[in-house]
JSON list of C-alpha atoms in Angstrom, two decimals:
[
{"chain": "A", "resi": 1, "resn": "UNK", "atom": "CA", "xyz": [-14.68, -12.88, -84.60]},
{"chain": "A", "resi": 2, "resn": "UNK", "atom": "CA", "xyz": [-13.63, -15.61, -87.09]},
{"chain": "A", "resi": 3, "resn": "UNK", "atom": "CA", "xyz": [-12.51, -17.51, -84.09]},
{"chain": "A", "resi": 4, "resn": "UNK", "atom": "CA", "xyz": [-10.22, -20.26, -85.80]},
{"chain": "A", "resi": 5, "resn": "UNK", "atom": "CA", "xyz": [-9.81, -20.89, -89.43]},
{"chain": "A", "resi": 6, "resn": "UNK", "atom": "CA", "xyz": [-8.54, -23.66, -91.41]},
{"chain": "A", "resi": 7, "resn": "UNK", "atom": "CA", "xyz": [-7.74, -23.56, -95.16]},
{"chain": "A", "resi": 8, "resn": "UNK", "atom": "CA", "xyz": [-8.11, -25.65, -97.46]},
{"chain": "A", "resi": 9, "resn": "UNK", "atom": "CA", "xyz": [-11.29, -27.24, -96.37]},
{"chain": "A", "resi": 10, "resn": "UNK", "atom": "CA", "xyz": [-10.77, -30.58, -98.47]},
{"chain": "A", "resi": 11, "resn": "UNK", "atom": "CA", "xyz": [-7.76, -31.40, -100.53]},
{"chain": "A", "resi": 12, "resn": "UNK", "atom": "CA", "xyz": [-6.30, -34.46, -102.80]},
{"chain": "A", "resi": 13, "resn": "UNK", "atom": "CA", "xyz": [-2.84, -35.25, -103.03]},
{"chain": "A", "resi": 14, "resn": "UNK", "atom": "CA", "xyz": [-1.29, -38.10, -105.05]},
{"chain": "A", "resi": 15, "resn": "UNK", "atom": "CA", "xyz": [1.25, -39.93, -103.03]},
{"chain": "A", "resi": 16, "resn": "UNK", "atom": "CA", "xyz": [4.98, -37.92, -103.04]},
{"chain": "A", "resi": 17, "resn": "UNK", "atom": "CA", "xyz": [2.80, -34.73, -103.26]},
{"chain": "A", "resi": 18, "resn": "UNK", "atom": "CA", "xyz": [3.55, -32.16, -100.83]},
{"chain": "A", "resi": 19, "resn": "UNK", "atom": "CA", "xyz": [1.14, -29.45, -99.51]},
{"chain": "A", "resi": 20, "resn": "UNK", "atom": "CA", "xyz": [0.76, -26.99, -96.81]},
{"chain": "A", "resi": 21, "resn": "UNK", "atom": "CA", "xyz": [-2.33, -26.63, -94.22]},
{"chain": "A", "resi": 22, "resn": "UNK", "atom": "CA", "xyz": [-3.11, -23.16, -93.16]},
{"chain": "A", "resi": 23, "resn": "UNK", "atom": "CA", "xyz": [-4.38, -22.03, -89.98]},
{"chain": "A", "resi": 24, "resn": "UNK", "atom": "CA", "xyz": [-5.08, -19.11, -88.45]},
{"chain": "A", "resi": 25, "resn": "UNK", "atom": "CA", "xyz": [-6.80, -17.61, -85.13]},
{"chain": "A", "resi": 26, "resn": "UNK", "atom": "CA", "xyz": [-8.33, -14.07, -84.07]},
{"chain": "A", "resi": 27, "resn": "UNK", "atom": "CA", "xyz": [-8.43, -14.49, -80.79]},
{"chain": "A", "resi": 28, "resn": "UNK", "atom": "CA", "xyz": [-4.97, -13.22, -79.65]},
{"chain": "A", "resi": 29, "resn": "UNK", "atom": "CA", "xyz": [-4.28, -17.35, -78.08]},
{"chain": "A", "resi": 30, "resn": "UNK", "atom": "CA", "xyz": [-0.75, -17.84, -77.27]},
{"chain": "A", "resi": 31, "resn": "UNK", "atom": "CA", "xyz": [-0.54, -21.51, -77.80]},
{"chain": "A", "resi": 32, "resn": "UNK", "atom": "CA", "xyz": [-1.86, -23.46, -81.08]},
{"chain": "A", "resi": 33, "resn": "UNK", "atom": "CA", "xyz": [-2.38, -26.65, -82.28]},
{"chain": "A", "resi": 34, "resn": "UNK", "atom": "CA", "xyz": [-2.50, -29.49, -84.64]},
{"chain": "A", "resi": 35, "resn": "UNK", "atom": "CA", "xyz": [-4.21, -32.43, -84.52]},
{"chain": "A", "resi": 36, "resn": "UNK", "atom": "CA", "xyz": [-5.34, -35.56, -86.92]},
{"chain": "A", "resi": 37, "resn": "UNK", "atom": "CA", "xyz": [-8.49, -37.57, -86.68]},
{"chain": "A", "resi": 38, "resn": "UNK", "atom": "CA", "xyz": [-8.97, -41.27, -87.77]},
{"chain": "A", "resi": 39, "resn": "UNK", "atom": "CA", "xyz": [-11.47, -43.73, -87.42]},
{"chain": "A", "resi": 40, "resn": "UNK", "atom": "CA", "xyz": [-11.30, -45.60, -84.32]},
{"chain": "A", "resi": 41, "resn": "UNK", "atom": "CA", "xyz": [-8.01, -43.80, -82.81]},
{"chain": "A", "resi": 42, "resn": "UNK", "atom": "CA", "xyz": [-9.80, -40.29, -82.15]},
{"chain": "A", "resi": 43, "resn": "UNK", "atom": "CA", "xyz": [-7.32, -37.27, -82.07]},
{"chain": "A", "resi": 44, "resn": "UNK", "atom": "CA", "xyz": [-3.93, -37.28, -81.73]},
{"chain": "A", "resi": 45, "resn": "UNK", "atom": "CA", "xyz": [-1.71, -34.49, -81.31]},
{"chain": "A", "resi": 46, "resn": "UNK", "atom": "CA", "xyz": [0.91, -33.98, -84.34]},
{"chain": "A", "resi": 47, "resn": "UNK", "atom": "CA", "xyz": [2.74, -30.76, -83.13]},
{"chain": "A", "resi": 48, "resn": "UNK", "atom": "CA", "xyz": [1.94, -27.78, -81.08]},
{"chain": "A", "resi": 49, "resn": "UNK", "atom": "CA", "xyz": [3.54, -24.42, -80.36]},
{"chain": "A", "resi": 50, "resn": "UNK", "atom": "CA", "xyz": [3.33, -22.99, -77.14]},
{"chain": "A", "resi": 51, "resn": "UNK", "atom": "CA", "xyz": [3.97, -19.50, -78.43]},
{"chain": "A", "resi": 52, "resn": "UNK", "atom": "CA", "xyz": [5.25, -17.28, -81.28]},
{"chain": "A", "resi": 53, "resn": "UNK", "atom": "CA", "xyz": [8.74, -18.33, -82.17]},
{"chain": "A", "resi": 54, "resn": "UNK", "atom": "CA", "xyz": [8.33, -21.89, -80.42]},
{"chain": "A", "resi": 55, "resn": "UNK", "atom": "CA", "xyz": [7.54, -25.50, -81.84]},
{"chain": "A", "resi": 56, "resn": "UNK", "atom": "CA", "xyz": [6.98, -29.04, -80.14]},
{"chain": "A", "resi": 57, "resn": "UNK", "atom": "CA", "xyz": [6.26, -32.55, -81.48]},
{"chain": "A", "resi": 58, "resn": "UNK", "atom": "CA", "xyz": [3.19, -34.24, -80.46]},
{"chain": "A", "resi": 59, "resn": "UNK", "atom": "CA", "xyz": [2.55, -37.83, -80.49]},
{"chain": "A", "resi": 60, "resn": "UNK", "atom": "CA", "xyz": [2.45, -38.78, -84.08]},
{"chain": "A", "resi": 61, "resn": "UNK", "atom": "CA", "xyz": [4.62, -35.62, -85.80]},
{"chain": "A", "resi": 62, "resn": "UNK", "atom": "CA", "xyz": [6.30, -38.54, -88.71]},
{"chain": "A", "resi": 63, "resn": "UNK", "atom": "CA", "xyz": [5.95, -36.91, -91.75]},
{"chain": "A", "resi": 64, "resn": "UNK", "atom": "CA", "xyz": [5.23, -33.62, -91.22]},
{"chain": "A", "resi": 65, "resn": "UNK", "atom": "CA", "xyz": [6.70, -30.16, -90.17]},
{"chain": "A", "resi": 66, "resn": "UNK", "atom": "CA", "xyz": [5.35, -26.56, -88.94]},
{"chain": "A", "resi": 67, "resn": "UNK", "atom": "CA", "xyz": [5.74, -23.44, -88.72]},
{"chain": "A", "resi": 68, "resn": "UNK", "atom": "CA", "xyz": [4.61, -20.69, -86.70]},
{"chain": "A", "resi": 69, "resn": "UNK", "atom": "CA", "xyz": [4.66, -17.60, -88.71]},
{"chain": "A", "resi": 70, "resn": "UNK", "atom": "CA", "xyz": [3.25, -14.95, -86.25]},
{"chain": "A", "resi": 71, "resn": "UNK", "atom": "CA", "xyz": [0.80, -15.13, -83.37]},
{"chain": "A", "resi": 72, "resn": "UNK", "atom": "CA", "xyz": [-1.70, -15.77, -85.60]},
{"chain": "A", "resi": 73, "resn": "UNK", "atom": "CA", "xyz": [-0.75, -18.34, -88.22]},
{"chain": "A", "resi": 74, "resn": "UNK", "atom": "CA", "xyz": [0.45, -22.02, -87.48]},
{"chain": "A", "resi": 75, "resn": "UNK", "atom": "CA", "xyz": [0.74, -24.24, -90.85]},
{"chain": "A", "resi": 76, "resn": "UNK", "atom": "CA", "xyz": [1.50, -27.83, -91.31]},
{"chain": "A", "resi": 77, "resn": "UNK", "atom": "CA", "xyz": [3.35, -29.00, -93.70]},
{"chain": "A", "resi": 78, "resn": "UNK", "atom": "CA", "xyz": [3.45, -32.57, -95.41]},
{"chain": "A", "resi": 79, "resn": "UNK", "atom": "CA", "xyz": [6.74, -32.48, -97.81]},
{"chain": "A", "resi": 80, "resn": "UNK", "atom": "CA", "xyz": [5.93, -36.01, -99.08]},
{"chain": "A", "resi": 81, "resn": "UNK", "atom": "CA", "xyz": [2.53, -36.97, -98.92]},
{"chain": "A", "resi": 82, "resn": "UNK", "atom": "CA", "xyz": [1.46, -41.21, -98.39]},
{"chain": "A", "resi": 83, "resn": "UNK", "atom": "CA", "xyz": [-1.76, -42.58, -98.11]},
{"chain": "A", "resi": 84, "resn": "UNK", "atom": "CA", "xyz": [-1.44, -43.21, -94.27]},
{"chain": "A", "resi": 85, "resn": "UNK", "atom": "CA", "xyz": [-1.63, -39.48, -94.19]},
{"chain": "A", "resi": 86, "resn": "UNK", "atom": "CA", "xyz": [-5.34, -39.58, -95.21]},
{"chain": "A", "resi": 87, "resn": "UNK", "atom": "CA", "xyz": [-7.09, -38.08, -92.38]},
{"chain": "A", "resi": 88, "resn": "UNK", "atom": "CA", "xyz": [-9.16, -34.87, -91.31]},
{"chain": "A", "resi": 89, "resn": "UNK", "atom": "CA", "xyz": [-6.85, -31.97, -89.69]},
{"chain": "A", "resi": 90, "resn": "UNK", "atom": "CA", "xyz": [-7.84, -30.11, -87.01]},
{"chain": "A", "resi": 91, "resn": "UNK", "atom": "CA", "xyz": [-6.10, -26.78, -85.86]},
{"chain": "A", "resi": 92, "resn": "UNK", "atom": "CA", "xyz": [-6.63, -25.57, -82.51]},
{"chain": "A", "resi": 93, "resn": "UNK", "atom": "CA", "xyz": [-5.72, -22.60, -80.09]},
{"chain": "A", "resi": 94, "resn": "UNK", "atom": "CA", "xyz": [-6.15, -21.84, -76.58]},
{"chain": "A", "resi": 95, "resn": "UNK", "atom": "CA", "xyz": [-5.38, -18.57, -74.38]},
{"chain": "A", "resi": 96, "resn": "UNK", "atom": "CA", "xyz": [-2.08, -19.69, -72.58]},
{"chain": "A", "resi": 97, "resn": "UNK", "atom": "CA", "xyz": [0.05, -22.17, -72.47]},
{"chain": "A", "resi": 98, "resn": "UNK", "atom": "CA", "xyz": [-0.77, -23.28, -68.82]},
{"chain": "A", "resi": 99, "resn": "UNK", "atom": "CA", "xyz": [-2.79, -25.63, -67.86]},
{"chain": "A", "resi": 100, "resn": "UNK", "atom": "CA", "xyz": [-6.53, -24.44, -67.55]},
{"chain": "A", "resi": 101, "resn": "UNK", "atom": "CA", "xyz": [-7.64, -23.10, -70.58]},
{"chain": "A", "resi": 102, "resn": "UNK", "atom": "CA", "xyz": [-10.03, -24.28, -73.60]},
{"chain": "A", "resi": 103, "resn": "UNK", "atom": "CA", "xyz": [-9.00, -25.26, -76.77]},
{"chain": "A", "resi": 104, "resn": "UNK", "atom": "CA", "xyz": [-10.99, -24.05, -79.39]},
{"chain": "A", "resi": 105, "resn": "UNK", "atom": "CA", "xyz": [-10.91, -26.01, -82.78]},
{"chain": "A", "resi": 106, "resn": "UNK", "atom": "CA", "xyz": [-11.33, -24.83, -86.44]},
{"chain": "A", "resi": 107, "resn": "UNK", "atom": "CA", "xyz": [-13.70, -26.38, -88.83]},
{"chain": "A", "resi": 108, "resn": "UNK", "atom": "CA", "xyz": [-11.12, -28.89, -90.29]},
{"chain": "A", "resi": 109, "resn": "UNK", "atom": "CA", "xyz": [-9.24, -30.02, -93.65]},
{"chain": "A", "resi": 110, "resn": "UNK", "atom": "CA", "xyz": [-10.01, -33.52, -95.24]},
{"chain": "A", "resi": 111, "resn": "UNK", "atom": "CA", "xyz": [-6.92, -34.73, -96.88]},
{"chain": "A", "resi": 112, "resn": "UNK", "atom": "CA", "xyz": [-6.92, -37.72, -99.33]},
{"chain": "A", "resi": 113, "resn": "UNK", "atom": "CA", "xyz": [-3.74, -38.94, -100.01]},
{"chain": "A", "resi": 114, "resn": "UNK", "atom": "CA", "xyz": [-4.23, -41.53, -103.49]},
{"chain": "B", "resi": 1, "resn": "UNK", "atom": "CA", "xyz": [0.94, -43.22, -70.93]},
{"chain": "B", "resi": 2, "resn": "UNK", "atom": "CA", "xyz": [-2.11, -41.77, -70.44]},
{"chain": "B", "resi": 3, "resn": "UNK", "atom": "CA", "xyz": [-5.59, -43.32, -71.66]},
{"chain": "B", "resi": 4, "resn": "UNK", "atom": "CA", "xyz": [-8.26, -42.06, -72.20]},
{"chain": "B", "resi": 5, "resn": "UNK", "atom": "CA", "xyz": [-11.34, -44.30, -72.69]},
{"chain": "B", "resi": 6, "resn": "UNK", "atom": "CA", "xyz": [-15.53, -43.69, -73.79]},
{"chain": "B", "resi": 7, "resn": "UNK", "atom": "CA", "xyz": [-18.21, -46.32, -73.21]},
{"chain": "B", "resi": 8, "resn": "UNK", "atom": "CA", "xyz": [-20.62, -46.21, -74.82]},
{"chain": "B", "resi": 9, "resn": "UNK", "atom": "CA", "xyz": [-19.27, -46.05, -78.25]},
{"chain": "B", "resi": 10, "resn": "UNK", "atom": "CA", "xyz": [-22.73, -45.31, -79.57]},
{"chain": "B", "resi": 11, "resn": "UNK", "atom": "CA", "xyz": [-26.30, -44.69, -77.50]},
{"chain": "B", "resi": 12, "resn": "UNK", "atom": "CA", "xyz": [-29.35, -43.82, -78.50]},
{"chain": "B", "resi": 13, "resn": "UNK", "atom": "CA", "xyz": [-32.44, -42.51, -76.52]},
{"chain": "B", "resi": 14, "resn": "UNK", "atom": "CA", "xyz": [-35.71, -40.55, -76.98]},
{"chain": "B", "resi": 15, "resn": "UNK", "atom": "CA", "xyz": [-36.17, -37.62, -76.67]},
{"chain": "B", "resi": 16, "resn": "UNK", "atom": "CA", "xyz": [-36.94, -35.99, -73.33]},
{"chain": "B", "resi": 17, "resn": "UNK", "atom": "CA", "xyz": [-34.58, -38.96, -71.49]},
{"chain": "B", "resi": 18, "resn": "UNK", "atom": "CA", "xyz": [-31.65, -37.81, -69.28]},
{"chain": "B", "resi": 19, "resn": "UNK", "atom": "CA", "xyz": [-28.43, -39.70, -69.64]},
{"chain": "B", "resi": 20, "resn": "UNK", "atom": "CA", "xyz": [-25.31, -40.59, -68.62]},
{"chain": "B", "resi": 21, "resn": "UNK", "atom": "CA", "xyz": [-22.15, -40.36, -70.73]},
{"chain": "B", "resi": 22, "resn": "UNK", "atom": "CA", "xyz": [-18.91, -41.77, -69.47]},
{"chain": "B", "resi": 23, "resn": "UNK", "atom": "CA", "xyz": [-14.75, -41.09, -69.75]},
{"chain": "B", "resi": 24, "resn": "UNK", "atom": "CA", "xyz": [-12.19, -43.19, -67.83]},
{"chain": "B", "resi": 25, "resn": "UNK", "atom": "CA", "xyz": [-8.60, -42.25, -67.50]},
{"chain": "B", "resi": 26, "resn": "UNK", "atom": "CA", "xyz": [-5.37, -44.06, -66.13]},
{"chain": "B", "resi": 27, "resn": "UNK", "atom": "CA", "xyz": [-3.45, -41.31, -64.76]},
{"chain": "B", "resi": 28, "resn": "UNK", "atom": "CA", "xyz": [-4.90, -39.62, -62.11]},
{"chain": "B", "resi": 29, "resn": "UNK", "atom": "CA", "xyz": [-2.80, -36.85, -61.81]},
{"chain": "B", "resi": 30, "resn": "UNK", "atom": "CA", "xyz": [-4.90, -34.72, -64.07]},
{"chain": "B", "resi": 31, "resn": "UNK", "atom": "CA", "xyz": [-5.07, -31.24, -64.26]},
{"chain": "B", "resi": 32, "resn": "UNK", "atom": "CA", "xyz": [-8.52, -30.59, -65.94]},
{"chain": "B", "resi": 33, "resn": "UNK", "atom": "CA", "xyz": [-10.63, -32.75, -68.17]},
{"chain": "B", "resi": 34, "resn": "UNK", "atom": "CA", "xyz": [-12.80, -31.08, -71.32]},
{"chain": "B", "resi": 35, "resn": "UNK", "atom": "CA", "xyz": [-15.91, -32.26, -72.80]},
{"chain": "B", "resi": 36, "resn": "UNK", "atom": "CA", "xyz": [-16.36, -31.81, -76.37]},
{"chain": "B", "resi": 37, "resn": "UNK", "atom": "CA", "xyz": [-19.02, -32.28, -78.92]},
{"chain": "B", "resi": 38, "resn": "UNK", "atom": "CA", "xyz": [-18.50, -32.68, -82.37]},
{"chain": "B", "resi": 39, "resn": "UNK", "atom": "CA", "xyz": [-21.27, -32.84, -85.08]},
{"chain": "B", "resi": 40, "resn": "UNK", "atom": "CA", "xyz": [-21.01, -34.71, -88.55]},
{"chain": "B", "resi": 41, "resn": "UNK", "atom": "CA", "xyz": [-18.21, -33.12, -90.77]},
{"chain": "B", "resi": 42, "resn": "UNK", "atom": "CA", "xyz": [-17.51, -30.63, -88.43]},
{"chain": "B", "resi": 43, "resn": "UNK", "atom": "CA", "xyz": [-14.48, -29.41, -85.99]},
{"chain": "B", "resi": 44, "resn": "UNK", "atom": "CA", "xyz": [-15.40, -30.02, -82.20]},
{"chain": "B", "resi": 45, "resn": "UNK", "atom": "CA", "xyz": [-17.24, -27.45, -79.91]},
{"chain": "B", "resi": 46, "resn": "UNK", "atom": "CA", "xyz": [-15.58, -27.00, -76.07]},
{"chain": "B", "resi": 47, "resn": "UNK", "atom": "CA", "xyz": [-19.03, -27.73, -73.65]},
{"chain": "B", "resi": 48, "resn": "UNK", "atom": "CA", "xyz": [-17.19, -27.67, -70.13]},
{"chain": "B", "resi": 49, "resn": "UNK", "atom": "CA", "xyz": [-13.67, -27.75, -68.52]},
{"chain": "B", "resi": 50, "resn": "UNK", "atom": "CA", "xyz": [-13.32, -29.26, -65.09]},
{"chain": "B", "resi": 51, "resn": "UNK", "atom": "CA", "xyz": [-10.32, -27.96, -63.29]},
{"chain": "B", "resi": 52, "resn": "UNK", "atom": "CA", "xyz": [-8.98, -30.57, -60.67]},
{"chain": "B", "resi": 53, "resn": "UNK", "atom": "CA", "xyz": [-9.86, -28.84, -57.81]},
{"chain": "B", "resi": 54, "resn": "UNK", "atom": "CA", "xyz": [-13.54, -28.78, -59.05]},
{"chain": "B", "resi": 55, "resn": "UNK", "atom": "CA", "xyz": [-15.80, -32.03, -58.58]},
{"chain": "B", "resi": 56, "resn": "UNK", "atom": "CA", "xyz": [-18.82, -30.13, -61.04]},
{"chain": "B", "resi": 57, "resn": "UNK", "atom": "CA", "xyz": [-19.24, -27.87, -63.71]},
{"chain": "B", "resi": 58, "resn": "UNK", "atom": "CA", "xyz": [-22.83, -26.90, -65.18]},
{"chain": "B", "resi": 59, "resn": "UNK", "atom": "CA", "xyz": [-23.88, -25.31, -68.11]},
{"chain": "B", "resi": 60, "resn": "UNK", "atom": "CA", "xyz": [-27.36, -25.07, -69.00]},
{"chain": "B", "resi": 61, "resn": "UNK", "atom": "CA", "xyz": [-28.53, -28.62, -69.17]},
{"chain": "B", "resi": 62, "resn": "UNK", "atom": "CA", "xyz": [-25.37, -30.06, -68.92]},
{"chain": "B", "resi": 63, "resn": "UNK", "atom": "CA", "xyz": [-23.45, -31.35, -65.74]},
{"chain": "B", "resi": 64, "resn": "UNK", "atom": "CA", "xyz": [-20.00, -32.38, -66.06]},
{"chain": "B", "resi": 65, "resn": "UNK", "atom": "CA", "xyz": [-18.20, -34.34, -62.57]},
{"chain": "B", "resi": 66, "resn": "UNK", "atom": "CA", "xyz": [-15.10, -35.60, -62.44]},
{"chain": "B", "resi": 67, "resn": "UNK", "atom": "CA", "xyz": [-13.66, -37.62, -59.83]},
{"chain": "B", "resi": 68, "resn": "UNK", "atom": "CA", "xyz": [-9.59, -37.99, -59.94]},
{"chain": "B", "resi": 69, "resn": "UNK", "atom": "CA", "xyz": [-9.44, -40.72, -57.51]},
{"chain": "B", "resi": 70, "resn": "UNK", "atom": "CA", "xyz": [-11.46, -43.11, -59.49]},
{"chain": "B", "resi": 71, "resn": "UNK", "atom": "CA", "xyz": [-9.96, -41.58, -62.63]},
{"chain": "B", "resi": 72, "resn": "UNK", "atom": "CA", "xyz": [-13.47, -40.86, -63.81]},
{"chain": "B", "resi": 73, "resn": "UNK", "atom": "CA", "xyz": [-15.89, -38.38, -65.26]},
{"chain": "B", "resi": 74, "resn": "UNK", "atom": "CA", "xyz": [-19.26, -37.97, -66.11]},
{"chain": "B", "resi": 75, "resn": "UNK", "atom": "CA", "xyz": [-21.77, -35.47, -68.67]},
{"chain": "B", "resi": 76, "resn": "UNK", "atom": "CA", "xyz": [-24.92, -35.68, -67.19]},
{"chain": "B", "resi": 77, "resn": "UNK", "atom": "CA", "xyz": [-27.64, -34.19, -70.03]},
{"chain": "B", "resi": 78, "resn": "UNK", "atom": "CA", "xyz": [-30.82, -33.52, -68.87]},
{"chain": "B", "resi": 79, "resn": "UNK", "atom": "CA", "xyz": [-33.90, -33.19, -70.81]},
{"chain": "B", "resi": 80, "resn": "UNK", "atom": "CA", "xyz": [-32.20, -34.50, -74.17]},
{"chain": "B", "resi": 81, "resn": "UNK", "atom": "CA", "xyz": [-33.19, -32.86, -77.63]},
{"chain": "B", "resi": 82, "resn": "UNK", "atom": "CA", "xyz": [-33.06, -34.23, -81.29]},
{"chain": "B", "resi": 83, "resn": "UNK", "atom": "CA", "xyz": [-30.46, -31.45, -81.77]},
{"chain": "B", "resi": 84, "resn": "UNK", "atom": "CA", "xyz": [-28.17, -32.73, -78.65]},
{"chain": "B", "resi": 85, "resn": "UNK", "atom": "CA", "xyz": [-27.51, -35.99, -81.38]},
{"chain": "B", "resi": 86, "resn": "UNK", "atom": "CA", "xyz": [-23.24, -35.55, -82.28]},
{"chain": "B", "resi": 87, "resn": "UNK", "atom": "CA", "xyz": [-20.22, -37.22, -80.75]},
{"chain": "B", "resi": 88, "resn": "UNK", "atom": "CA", "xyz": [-19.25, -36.29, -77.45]},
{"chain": "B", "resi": 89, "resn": "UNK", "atom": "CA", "xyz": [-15.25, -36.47, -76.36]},
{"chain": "B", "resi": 90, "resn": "UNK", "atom": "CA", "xyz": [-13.74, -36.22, -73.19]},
{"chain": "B", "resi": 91, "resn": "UNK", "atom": "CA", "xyz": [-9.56, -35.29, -73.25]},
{"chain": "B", "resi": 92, "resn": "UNK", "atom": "CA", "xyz": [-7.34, -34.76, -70.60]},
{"chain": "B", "resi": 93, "resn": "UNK", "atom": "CA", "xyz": [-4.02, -33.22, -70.32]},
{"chain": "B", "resi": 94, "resn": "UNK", "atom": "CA", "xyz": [-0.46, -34.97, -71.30]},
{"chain": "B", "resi": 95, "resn": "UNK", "atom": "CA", "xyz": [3.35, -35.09, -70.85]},
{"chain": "B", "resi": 96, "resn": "UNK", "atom": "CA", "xyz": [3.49, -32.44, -67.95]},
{"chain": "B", "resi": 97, "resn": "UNK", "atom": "CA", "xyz": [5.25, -28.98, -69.14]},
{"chain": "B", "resi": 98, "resn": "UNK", "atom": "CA", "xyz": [3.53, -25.78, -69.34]},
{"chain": "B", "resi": 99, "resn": "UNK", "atom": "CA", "xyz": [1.14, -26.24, -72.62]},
{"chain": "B", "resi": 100, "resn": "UNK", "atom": "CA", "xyz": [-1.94, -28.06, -72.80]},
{"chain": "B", "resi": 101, "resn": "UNK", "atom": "CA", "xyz": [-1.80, -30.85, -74.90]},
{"chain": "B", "resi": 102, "resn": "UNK", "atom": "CA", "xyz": [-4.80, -32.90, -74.93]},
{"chain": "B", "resi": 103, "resn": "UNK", "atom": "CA", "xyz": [-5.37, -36.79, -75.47]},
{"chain": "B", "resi": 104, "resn": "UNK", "atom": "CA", "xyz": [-8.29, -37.29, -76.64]},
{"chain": "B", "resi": 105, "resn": "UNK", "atom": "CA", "xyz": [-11.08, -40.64, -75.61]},
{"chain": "B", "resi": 106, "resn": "UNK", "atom": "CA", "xyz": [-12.22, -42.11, -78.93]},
{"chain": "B", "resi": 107, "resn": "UNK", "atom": "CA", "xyz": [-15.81, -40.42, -78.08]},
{"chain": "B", "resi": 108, "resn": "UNK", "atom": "CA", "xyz": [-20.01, -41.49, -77.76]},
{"chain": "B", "resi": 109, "resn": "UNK", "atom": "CA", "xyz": [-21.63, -41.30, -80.97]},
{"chain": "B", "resi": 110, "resn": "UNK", "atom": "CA", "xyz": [-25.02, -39.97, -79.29]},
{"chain": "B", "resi": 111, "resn": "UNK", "atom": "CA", "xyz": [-28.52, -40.33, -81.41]},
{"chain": "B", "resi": 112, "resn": "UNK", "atom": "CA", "xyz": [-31.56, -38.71, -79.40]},
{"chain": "B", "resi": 113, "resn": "UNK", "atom": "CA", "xyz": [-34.66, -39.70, -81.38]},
{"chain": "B", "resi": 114, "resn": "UNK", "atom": "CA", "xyz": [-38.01, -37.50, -81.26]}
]
């Protein structure tokens, strides 16, 4: 069990750039999950998708777009990269979409946007 | 809107010391609260999720509490360990609806020295 996986693990864009963050889950989770971490504002939720076929923003989803490809795979997508897009990406996934379940992270992608 | 706030931002201890570590919210009308740790570079591990109706949650030595009406909790570690040294973040539920979005506290940077 691979539990959640995140690919590419670092990555450096020059600004305009676009690129697409992969993530993927074993674990059969209804609900995934992505998220951006920055110094001093912690993690904030960019989109989610409460199951296959379905897509919500999050608090900061500017600049960016997703797809849910199966019940596996969630990706993020940045069509035009700029420097206040620098940040580490975390995916995430939990069992349902209710209320009372974990989330359980991937490892992460470090994006530097130049 | 929801906050979520950590204080300490940083502690340190020796080893062998139980502590406290602390996570305030402003909306009381929680339906859980999860207590993370994250080490250096990595993606976050879940340690406990208190459902609303519970006051405690234990695993090994740690003791998570929560009390709604103060709009606090607590992760109680006892018997602390060079190797318990990583960030610890509390997150709560937001925005109501049927999926578990989290906002996140900014977290305790936690050093336990031998």
């Amino acid at each position: 069990n691979a539990g959640v996986t995140q690919t590419p693990k670092f990555q450096v864009l020059k600004t305009g750039q676009s690129m697409t963050l992969q993530c993927a889950q074993d674990m059969n989770h209804n609900s995934m999950y992505w998220y951006r971490q920055d110094p001093g504002m912690g993690l904030r939720l960019i989109y989610y998708s409460a199951s296959e076929g379905t897509t919500d923003k999050g608090e900061v989803p500017n600049g960016y777009n997703v797809s849910r490809l199966n019940k596996r795979e969630f990706s993020l997508r940045l069509e035009s990269a700029a420097p206040s897009q620098t940040s580490v990406y975390f995916c995430a996934s939990s069992a349902e979409g209710g209320l009372n379940y974990e989330q359980y992270f991937g490892p992460g992608t470090r994006l530097t946007v130049t | 809107k929801q906050e979520v706030t950590q204080i300490p931002a940083a502690l340190s201890v020796p080893e062998g010391e139980n502590l406290v570590l602390n996570c305030s919210f402003t909306d009381s009308a929680i339906y859980n609260l999860q207590w993370f740790r994250q080490d250096p570079g990595k993606g976050l591990t879940s340690l406990l999720l208190i459902q609303s109706s519970q006051r405690e949650q234990t695993s090994g030595r740690l003791n998570a509490s929560l009390d709604k009406s103060s709009g606090r909790s607590t992760l109680y570690i006892a018997a602390s360990q060079p190797g318990d040294s990583a960030t610890y973040l509390c997150a709560v539920p937001w925005g109501g609806g049927a999926t578990n979005k989290l906002i996140f506290g900014t977290g305790t940077l936690l050093a336990v020295q031998p």
